[in-house]
mmCIF file of C-alpha atoms and ligand atoms in Angstrom:
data_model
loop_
_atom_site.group_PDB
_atom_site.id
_atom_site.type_symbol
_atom_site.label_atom_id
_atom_site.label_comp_id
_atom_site.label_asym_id
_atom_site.label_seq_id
_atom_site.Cartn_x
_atom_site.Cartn_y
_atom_site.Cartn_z
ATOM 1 C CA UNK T 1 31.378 287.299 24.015
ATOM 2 C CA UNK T 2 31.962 290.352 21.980
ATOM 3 C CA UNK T 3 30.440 293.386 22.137
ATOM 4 C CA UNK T 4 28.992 293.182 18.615
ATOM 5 C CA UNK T 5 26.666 289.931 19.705
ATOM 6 C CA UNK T 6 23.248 289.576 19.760
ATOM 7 C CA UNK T 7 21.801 290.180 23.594
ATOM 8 C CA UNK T 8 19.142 287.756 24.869
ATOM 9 C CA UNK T 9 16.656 290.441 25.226
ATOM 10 C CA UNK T 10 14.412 287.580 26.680
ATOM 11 C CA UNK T 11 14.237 283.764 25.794
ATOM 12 C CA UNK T 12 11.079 283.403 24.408
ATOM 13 C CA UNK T 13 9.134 285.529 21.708
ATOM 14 C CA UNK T 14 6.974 288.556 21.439
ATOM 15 C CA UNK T 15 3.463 288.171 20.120
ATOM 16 C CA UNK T 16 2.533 291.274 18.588
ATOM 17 C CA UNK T 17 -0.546 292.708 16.670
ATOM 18 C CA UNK T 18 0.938 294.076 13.284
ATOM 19 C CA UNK T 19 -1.268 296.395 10.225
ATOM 20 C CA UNK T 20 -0.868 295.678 6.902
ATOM 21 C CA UNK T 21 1.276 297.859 5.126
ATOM 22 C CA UNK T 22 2.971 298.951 8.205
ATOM 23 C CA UNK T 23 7.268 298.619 8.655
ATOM 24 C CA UNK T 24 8.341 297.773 11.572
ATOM 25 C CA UNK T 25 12.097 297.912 12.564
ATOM 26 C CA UNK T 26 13.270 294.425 14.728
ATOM 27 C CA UNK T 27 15.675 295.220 17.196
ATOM 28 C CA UNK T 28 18.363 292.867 16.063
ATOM 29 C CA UNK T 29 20.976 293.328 19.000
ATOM 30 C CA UNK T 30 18.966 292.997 22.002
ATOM 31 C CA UNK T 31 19.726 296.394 23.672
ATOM 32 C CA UNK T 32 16.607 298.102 22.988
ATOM 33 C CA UNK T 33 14.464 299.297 25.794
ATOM 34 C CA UNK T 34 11.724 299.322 23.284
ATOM 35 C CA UNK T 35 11.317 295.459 22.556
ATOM 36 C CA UNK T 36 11.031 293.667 19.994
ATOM 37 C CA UNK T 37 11.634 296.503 18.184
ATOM 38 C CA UNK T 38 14.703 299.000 17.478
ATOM 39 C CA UNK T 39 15.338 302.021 19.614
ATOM 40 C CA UNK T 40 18.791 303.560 18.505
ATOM 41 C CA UNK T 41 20.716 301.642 20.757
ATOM 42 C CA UNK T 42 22.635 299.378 18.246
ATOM 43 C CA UNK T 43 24.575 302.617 17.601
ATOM 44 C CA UNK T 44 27.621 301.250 19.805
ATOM 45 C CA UNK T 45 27.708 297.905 17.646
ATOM 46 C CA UNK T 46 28.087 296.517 14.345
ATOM 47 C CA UNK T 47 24.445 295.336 14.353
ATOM 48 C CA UNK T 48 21.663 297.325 12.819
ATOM 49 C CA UNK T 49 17.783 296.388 12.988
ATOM 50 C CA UNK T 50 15.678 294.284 10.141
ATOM 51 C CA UNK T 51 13.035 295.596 8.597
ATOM 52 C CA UNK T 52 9.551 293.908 8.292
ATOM 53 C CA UNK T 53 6.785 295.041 6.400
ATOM 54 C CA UNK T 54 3.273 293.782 7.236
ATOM 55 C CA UNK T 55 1.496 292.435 4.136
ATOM 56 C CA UNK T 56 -1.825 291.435 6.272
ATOM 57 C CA UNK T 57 -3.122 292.420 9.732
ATOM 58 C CA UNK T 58 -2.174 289.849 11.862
ATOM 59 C CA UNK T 59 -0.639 288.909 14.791
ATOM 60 C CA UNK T 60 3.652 288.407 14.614
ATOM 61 C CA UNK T 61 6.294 286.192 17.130
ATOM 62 C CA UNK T 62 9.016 288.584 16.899
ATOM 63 C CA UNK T 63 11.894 286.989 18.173
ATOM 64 C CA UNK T 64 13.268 287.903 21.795
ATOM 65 C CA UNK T 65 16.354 285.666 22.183
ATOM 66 C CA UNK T 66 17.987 287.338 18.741
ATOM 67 C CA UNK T 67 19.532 284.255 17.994
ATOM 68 C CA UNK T 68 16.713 283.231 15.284
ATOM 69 C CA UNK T 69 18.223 282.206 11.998
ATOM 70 C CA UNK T 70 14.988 284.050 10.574
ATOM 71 C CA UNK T 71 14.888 287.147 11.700
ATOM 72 C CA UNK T 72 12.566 289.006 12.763
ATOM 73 C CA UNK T 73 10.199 286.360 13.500
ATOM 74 C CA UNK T 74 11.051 283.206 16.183
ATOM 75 C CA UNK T 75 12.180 279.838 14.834
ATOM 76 C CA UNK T 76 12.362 278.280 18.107
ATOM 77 C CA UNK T 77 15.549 278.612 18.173
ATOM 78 C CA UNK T 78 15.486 279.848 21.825
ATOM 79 C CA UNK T 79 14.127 276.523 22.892
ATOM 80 C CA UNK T 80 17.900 275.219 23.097
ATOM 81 C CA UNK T 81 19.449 278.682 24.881
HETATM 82 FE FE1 FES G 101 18.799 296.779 18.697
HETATM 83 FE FE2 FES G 101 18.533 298.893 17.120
HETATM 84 S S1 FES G 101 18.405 298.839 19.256
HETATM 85 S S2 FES G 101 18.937 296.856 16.533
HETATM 86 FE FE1 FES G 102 14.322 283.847 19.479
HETATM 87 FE FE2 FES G 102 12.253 282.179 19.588
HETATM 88 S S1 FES G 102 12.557 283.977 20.722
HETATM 89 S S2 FES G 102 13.986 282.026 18.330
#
């Protein structure tokens, strides 16, 4: 595996509690300490973090296993890992 792929942070989702017009920044390489979200620690890779913006308050299932095909949020994709 190279260095530049996605980490399994964890192999299932996070549920968390977003506010509307708030961004969030989805830790797209899995080496955050700060899941789901981005801490600086993509730095040493290629990757970089995706940006969400809440349009409603409402509860989100960021993806934990990175390997979504539609990031940030789980597509169940980590079902099969
Ligand atoms: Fe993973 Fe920033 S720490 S994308
Ligand atoms: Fe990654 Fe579900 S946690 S697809």
């Amino acid at each position: 595996m190279s260095d530049d792929a996605p980490r399994v942070a964890r192999s299932s989702p996070y549920a968390i509690p977003v506010e509307a017009g708030k961004s969030y920044f989805w830790c797209a390489c899995g080496r955050s300490a700060d899941q789901p979200f981005c801490d600086g620690s993509h730095k040493a890779t290629q990757l970089r973090p995706v940006k969400y913006t809440a349009e409603r308050d409402e509860w989100v299932w960021f993806c934990g296993c990175k390997q979504t095909g539609d990031a940030p949020f789980c597509d169940g994709t980590h079902k099969s890992l």
